[in-house]
GROMACS .gro file of C-alpha atoms in nm:
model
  389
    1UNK     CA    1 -15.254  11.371  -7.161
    2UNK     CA    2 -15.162  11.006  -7.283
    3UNK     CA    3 -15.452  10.845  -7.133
    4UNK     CA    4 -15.683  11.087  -7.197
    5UNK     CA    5 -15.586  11.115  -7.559
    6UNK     CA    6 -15.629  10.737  -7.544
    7UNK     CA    7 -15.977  10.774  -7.433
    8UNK     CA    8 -16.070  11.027  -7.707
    9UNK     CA    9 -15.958  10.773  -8.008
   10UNK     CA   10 -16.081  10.506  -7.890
   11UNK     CA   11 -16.431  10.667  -7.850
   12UNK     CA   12 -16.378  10.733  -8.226
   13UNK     CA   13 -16.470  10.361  -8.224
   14UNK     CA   14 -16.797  10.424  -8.151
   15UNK     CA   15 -16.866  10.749  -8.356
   16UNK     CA   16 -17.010  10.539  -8.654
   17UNK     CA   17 -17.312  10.426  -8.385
   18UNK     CA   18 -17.432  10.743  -8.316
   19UNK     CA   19 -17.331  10.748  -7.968
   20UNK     CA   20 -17.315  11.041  -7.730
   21UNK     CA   21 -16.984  11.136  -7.860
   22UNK     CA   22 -16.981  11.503  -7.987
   23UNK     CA   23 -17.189  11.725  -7.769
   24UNK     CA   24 -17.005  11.906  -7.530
   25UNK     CA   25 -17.189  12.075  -7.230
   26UNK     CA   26 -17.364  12.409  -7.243
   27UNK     CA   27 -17.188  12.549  -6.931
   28UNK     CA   28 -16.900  12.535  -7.124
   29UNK     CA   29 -16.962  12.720  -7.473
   30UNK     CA   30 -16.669  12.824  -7.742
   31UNK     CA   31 -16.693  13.164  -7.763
   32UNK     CA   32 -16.773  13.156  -8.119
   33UNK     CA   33 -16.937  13.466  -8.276
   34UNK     CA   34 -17.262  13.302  -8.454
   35UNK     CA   35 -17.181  13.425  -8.742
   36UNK     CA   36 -17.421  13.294  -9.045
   37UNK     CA   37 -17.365  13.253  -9.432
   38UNK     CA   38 -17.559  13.083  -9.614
   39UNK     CA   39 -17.397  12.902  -9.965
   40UNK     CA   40 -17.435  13.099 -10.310
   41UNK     CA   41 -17.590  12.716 -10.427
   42UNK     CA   42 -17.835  12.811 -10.260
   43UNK     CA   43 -18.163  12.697 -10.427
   44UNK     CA   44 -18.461  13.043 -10.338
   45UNK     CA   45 -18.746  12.775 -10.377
   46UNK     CA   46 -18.602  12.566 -10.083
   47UNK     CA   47 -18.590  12.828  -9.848
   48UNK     CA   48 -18.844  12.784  -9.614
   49UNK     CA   49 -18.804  12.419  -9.626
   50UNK     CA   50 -18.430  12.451  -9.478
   51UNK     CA   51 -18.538  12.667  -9.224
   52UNK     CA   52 -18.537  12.338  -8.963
   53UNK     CA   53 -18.197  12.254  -9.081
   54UNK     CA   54 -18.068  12.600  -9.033
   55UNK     CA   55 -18.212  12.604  -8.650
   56UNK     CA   56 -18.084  12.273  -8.592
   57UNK     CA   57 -17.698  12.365  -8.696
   58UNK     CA   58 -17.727  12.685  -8.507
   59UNK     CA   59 -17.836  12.469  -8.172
   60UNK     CA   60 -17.551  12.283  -8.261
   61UNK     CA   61 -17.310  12.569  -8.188
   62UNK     CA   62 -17.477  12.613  -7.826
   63UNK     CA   63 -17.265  12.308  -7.758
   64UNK     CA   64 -16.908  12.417  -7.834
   65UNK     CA   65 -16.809  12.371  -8.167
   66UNK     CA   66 -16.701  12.672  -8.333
   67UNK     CA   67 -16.845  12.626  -8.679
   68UNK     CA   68 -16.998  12.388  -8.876
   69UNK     CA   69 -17.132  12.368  -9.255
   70UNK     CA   70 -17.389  12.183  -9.461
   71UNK     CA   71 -17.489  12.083  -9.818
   72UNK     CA   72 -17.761  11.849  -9.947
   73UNK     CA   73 -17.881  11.731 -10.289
   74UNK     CA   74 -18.259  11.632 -10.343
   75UNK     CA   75 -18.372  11.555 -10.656
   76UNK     CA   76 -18.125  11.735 -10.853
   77UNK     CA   77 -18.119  12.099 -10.588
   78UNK     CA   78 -17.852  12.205 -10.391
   79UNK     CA   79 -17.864  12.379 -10.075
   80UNK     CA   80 -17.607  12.462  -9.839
   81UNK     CA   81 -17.545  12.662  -9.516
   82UNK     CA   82 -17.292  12.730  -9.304
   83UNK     CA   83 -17.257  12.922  -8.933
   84UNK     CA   84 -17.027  12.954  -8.708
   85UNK     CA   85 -16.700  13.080  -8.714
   86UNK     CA   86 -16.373  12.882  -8.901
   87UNK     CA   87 -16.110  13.041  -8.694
   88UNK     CA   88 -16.166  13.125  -8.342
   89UNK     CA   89 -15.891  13.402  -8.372
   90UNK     CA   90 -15.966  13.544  -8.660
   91UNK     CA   91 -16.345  13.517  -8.652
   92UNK     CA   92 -16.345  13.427  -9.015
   93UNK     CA   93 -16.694  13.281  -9.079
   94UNK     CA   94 -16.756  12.918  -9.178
   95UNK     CA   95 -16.810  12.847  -9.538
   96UNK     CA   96 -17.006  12.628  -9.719
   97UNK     CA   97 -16.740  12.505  -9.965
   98UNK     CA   98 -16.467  12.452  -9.723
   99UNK     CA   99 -16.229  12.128  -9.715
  100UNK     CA  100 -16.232  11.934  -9.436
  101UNK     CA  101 -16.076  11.579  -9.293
  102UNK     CA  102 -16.377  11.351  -9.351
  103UNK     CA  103 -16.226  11.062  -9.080
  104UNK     CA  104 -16.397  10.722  -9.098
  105UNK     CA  105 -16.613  10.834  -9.409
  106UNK     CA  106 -16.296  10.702  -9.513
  107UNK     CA  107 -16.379  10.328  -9.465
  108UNK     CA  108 -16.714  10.370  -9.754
  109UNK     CA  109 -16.421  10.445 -10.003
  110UNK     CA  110 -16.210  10.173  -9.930
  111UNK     CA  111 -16.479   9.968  -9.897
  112UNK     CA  112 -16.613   9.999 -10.248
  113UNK     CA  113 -16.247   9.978 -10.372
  114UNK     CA  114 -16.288   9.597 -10.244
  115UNK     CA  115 -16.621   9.533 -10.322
  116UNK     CA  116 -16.484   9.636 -10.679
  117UNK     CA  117 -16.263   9.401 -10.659
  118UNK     CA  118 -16.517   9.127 -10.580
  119UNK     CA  119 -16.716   9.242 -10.893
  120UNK     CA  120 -16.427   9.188 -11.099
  121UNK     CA  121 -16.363   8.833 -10.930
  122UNK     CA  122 -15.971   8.957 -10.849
  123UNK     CA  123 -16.115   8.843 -10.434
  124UNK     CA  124 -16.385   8.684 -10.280
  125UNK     CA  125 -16.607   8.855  -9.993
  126UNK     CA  126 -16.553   8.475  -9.813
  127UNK     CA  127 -16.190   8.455  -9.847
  128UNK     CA  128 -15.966   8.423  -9.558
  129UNK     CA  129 -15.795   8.742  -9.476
  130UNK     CA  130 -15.485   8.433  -9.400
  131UNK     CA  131 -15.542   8.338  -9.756
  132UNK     CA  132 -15.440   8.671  -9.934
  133UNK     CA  133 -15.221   8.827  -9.646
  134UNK     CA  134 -15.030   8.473  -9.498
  135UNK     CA  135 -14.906   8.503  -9.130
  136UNK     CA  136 -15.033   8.880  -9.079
  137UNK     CA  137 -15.322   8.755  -8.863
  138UNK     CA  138 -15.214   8.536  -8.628
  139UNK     CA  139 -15.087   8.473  -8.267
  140UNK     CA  140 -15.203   8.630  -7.954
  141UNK     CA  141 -15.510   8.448  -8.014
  142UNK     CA  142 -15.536   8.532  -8.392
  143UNK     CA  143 -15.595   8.268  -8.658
  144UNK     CA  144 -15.644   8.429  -9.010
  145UNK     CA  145 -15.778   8.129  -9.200
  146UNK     CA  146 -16.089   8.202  -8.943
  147UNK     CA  147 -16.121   8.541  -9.038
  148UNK     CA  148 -16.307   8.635  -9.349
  149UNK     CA  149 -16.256   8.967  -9.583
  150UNK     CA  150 -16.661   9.033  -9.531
  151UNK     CA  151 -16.634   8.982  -9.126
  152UNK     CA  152 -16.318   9.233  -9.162
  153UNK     CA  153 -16.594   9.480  -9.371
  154UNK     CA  154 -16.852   9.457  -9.130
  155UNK     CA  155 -16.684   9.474  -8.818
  156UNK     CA  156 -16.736   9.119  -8.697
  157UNK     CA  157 -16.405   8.968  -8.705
  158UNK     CA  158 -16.304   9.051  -8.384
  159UNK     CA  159 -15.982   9.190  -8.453
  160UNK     CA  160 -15.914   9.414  -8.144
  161UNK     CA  161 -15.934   9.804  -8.205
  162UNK     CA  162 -15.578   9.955  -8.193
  163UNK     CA  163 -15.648  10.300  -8.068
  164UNK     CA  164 -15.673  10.117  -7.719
  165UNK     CA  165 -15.307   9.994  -7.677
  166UNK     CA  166 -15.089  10.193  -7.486
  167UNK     CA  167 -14.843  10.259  -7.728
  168UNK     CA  168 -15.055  10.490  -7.941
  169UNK     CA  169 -15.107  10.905  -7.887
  170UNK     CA  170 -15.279  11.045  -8.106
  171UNK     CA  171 -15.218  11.397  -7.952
  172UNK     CA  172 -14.931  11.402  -8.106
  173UNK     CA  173 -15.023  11.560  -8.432
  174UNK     CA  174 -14.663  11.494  -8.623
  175UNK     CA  175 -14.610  11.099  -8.548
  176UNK     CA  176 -14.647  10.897  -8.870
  177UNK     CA  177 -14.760  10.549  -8.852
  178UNK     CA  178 -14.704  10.264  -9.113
  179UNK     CA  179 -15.058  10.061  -9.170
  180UNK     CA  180 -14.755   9.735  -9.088
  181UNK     CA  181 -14.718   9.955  -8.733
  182UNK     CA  182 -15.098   9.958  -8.725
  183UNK     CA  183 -15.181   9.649  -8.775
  184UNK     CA  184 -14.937   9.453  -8.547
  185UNK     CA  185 -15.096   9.739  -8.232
  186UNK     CA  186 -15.395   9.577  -8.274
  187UNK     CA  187 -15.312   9.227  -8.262
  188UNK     CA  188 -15.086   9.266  -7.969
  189UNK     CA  189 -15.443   9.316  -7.827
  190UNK     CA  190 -15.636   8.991  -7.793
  191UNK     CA  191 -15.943   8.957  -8.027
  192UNK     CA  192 -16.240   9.105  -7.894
  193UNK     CA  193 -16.458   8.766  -7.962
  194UNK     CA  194 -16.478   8.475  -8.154
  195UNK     CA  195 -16.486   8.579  -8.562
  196UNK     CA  196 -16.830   8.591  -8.646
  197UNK     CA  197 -16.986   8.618  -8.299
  198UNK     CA  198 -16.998   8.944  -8.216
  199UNK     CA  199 -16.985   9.290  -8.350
  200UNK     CA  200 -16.696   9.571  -8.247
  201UNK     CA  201 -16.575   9.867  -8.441
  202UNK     CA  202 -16.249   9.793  -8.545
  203UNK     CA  203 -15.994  10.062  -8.744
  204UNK     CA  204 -15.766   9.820  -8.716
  205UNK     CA  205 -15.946   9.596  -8.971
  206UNK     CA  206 -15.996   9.861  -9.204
  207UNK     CA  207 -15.571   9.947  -9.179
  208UNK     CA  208 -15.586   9.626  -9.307
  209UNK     CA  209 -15.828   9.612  -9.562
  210UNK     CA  210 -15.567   9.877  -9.712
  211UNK     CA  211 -15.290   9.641  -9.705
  212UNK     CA  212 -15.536   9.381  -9.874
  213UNK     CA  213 -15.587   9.570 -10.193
  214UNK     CA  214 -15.205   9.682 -10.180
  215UNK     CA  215 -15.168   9.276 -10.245
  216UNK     CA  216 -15.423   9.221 -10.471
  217UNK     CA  217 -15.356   9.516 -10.721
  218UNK     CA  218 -15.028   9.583 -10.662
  219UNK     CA  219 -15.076   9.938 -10.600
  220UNK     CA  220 -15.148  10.144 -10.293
  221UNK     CA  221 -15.530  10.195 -10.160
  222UNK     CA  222 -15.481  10.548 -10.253
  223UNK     CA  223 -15.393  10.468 -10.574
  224UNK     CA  224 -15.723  10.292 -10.613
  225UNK     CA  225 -15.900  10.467 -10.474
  226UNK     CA  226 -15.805  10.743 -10.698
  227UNK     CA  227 -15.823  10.554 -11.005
  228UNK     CA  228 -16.139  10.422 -10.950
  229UNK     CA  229 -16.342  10.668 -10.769
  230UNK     CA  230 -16.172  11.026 -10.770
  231UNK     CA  231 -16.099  11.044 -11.121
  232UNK     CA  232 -16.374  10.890 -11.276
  233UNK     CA  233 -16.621  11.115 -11.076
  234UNK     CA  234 -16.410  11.402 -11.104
  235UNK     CA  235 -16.424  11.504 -10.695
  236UNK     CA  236 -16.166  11.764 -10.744
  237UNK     CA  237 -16.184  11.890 -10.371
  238UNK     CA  238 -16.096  11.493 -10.261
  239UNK     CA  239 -15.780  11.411 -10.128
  240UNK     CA  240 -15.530  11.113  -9.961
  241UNK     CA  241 -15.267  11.287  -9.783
  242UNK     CA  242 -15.060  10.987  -9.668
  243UNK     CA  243 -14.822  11.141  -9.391
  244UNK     CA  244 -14.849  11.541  -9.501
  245UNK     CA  245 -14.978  11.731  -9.253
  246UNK     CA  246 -15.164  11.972  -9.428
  247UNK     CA  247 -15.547  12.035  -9.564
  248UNK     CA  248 -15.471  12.193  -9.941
  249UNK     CA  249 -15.526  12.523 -10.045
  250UNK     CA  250 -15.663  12.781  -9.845
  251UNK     CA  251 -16.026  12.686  -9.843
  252UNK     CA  252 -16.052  12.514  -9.537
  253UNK     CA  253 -16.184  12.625  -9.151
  254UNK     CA  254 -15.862  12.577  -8.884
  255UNK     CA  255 -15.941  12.254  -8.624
  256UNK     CA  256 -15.990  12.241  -8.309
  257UNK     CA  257 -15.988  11.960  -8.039
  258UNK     CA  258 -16.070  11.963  -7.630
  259UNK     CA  259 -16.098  11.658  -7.532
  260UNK     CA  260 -16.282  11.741  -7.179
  261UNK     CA  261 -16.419  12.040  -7.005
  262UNK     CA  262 -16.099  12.064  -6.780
  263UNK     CA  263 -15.862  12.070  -7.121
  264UNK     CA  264 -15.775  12.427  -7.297
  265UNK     CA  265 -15.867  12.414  -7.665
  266UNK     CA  266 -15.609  12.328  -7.908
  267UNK     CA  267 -15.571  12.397  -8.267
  268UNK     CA  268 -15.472  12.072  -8.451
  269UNK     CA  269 -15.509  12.220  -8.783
  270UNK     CA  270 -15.212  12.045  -8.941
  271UNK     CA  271 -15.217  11.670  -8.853
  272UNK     CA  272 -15.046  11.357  -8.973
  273UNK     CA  273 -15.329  11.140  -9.021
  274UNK     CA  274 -15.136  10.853  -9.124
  275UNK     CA  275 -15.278  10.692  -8.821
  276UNK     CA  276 -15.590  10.691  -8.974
  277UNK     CA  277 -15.446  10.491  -9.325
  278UNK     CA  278 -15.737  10.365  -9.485
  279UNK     CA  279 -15.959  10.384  -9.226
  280UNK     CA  280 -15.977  10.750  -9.206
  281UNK     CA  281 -15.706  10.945  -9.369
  282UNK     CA  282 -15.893  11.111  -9.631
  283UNK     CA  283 -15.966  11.454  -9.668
  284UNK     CA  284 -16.288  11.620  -9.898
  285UNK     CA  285 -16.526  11.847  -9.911
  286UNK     CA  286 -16.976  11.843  -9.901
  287UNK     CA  287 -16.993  11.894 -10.257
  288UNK     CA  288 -16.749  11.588 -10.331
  289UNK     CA  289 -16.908  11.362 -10.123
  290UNK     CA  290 -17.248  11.477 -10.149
  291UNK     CA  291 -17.157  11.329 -10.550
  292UNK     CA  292 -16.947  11.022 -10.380
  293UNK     CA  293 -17.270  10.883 -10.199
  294UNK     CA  294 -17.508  10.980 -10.502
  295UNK     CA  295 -17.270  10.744 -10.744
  296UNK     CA  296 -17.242  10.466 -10.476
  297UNK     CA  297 -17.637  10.458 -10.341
  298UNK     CA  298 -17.762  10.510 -10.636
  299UNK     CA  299 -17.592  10.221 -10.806
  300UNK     CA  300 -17.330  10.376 -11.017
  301UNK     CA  301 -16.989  10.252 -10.857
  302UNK     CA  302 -17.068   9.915 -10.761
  303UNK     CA  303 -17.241   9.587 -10.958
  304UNK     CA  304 -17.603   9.543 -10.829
  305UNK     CA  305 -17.470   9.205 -10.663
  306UNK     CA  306 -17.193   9.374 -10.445
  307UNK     CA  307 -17.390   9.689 -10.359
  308UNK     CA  308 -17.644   9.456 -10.181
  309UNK     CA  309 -17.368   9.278 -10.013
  310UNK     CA  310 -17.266   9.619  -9.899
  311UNK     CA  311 -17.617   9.698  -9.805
  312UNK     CA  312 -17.645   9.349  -9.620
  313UNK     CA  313 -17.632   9.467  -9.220
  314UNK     CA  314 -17.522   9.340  -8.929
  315UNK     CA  315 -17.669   9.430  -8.607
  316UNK     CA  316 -17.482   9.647  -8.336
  317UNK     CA  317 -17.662   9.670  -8.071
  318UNK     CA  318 -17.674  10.012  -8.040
  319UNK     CA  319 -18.017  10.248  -8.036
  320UNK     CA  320 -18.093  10.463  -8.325
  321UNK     CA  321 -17.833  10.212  -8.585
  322UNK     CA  322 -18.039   9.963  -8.771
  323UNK     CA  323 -17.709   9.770  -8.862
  324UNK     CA  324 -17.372   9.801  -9.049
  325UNK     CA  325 -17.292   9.705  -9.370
  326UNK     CA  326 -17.006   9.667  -9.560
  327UNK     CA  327 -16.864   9.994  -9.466
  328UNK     CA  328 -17.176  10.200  -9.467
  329UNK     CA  329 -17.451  10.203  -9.190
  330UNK     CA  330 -17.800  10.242  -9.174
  331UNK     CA  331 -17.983  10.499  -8.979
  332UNK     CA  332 -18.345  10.456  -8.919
  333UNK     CA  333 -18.538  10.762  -8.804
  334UNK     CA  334 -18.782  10.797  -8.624
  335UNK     CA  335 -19.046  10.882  -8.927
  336UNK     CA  336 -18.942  10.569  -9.087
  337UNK     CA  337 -18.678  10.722  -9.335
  338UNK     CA  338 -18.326  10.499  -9.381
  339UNK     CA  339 -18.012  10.694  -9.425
  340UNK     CA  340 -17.728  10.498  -9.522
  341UNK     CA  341 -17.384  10.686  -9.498
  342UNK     CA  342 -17.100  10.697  -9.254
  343UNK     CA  343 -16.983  10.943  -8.938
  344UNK     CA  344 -16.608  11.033  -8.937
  345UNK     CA  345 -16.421  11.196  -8.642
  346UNK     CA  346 -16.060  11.230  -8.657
  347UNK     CA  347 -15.852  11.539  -8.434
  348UNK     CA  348 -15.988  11.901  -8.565
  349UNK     CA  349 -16.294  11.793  -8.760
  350UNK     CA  350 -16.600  11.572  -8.733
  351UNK     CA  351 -16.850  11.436  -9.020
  352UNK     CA  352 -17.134  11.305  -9.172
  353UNK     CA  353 -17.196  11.180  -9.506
  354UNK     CA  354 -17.520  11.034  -9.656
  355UNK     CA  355 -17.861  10.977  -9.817
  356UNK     CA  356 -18.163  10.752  -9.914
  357UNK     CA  357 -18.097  10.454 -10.141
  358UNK     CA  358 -18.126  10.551 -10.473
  359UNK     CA  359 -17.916  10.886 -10.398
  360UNK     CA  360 -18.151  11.127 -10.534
  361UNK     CA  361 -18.110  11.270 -10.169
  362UNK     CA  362 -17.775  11.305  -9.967
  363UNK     CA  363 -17.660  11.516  -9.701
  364UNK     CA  364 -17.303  11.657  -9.541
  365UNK     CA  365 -17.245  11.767  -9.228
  366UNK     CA  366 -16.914  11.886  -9.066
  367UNK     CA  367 -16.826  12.046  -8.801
  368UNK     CA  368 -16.452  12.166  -8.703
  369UNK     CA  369 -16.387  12.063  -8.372
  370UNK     CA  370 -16.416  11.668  -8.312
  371UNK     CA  371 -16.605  11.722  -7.988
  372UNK     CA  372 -16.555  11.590  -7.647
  373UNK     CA  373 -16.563  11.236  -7.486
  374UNK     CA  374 -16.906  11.166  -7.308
  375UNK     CA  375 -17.100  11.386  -7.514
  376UNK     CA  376 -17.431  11.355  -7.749
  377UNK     CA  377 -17.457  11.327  -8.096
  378UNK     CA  378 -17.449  11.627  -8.279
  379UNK     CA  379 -17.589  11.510  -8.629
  380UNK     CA  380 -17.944  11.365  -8.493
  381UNK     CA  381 -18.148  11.681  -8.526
  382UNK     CA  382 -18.019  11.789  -8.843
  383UNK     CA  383 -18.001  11.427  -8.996
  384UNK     CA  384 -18.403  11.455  -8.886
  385UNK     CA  385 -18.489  11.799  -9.057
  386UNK     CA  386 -18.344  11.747  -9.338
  387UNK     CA  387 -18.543  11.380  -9.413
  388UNK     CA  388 -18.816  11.449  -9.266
  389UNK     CA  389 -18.920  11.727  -9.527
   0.00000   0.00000   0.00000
């Protein structure tokens, strides 16, 4: 179980590129009673053009996962939909206003928290990470005055990713990390490449883009990021559990994980996520961040300078990604349609969060089980019904 829970975090790495993490076979199907509601939002003169987007989440299910939900907002009209069951022994349907862990959506929050910061010239995008944060980066191959707080954004410093060191299992669901703890497993990994050359998903990075704003602010990410994005935009149903274990309230589907055909399912409901910090510890729900990603795209939460840094990519090298940004990504479809937004997979729950710039269209996707290793995307053919309207 320790290596293969090794293998299924650090294949989180990649969940942000679209890869072929979260399908799971068909020979191997959750028995999961397709059981359909569809949200009370629902808007009757957008029926028929959901109808796509309903097929496409039902497919979804013919994969494994036992329930998933949706919600968009286009011009102003909310829809939402949700199939599937949210607890495989109960058969309690899925719900469209559920809470959910939202994973690396995470990093778009802390991100703007920073880029805030730049705005308000308290940091610059350029500074060394060694500058702000003395002697964290360093040894084993490390040198923080070469590393800057953009390349740390963006994914190109080349600090190693810390799911891969032996010493971390995820699988077990009450371990609490420190982001210190976090950190220090990633450098005892040698840097993936020279800072600046090269591109590799790194949670470590983000861990410690958490500790950065700790040290300029003087209060915990959380903190900020409630101050300056929860409250102001009044996502009620948005949360930053720290070490608790628990999803609050009742409205929320049970998760599940199975990391491989061969593995029974397991229900990882409660979960520290602490080893997520602030790259994926948050927890939310579609309406919230269906508003989060309206704010940020459409210009509301960040000066006009910083949200084009943030929109400035980088390329990964990966098909269907046009780039990353500062912790966002673009998406080009195939009709020629950008989504910019973020994927989020953490034990019990798997995400998607995004729209067209401007944010007069976004779009939320999650499904409760975080898939297995090896496997497809399972956000392609809805992320193409639902733009290509």
């Amino acid at each position: 179980m320790k290596v293969r829970s090794q293998i299924t975090f650090a294949s989180l790495a990649l969940l942000i590129t679209g890869t072929s993490l979260l399908y799971t076979s068909p020979t191997s199907i959750v028995k999961a009673e397709p059981t359909q509601n569809e949200s009370g939002s629902l808007q009757t003169s957008t029926l028929l053009d959901h109808n796509s987007v309903k097929q496409a989440m039902r497919d979804t299910l013919q994969f494994g996962f036992p329930g998933i939900l949706a919600k968009t907002s286009d011009g102003g009209k909310k829809w939402g939909y949700a199939t599937g069951v949210a607890n495989l022994s109960t058969k309690k349907p899925m719900e469209t206003d559920y809470r959910f862990r939202i994973g690396s959506v995470t990093k778009t929050f802390t991100a703007t928290v920073v880029l805030q910061l730049a705005g308000e010239n308290r940091l610059n995008l350029d500074d060394s990470i060694e500058k702000w944060l003395p002697g964290v980066i360093q040894g084993n191959g490390y040198n923080g005055n070469q590393i800057t707080i953009r390349q740390i954004l963006n994914h190109t410093s080349g600090i190693a990713e810390y799911s891969r060191s032996k010493d971390v299992d995820f699988m077990d669901t009450k371990k609490s990390y420190t982001a210190e703890e976090i950190v220090k497993l990633g450098i005892s990994l040698p840097p993936d490449f020279v800072p600046g050359k090269g591109w590799s998903y790194s949670n470590t990075g983000y861990v410690l883009l958490g500790i950065l704003i700790e040290k300029v602010t003087g209060n915990s990410y959380s903190e900020e990021i409630e101050n300056r994005i929860i409250e102001p935009l009044e996502l009620l149903d948005t949360f930053l559990p720290g070490n608790s274990s628990v999803i609050p309230g009742t409205k929320h589907a049970r998760g599940y994980s199975q990391p491989d055909e061969a593995s029974e399912i397991k229900d990882v409901t409660y979960y520290n996520p602490s080893a997520g910090s602030s790259a994926g510890d948050m927890i939310s729900d579609a309406d919230d961040l269906n508003k989060f990603f309206s704010y940020l795209l459409g210009g509301k939460l960040l000066k006009e300078e910083q949200l084009k840094q943030m929109l400035t990519t980088v390329p990964v090298g990966r098909k269907g990604i046009e780039g990353y940004g500062l912790g966002i990504s673009e998406i080009k479809l195939p009709n020629g349609v950008s989504i910019w937004g973020h994927t989020g997979g953490i034990l019990g729950f798997s995400t998607i969060a995004g729209g067209t710039l401007g944010g007069n269209h976004t779009l939320v996707v999650s499904l409760n089980s975080l898939g297995r290793d090896n496997s497809p995307n399972p956000f392609k053919n809805i992320l193409l019904a639902e733009f290509n309207k």
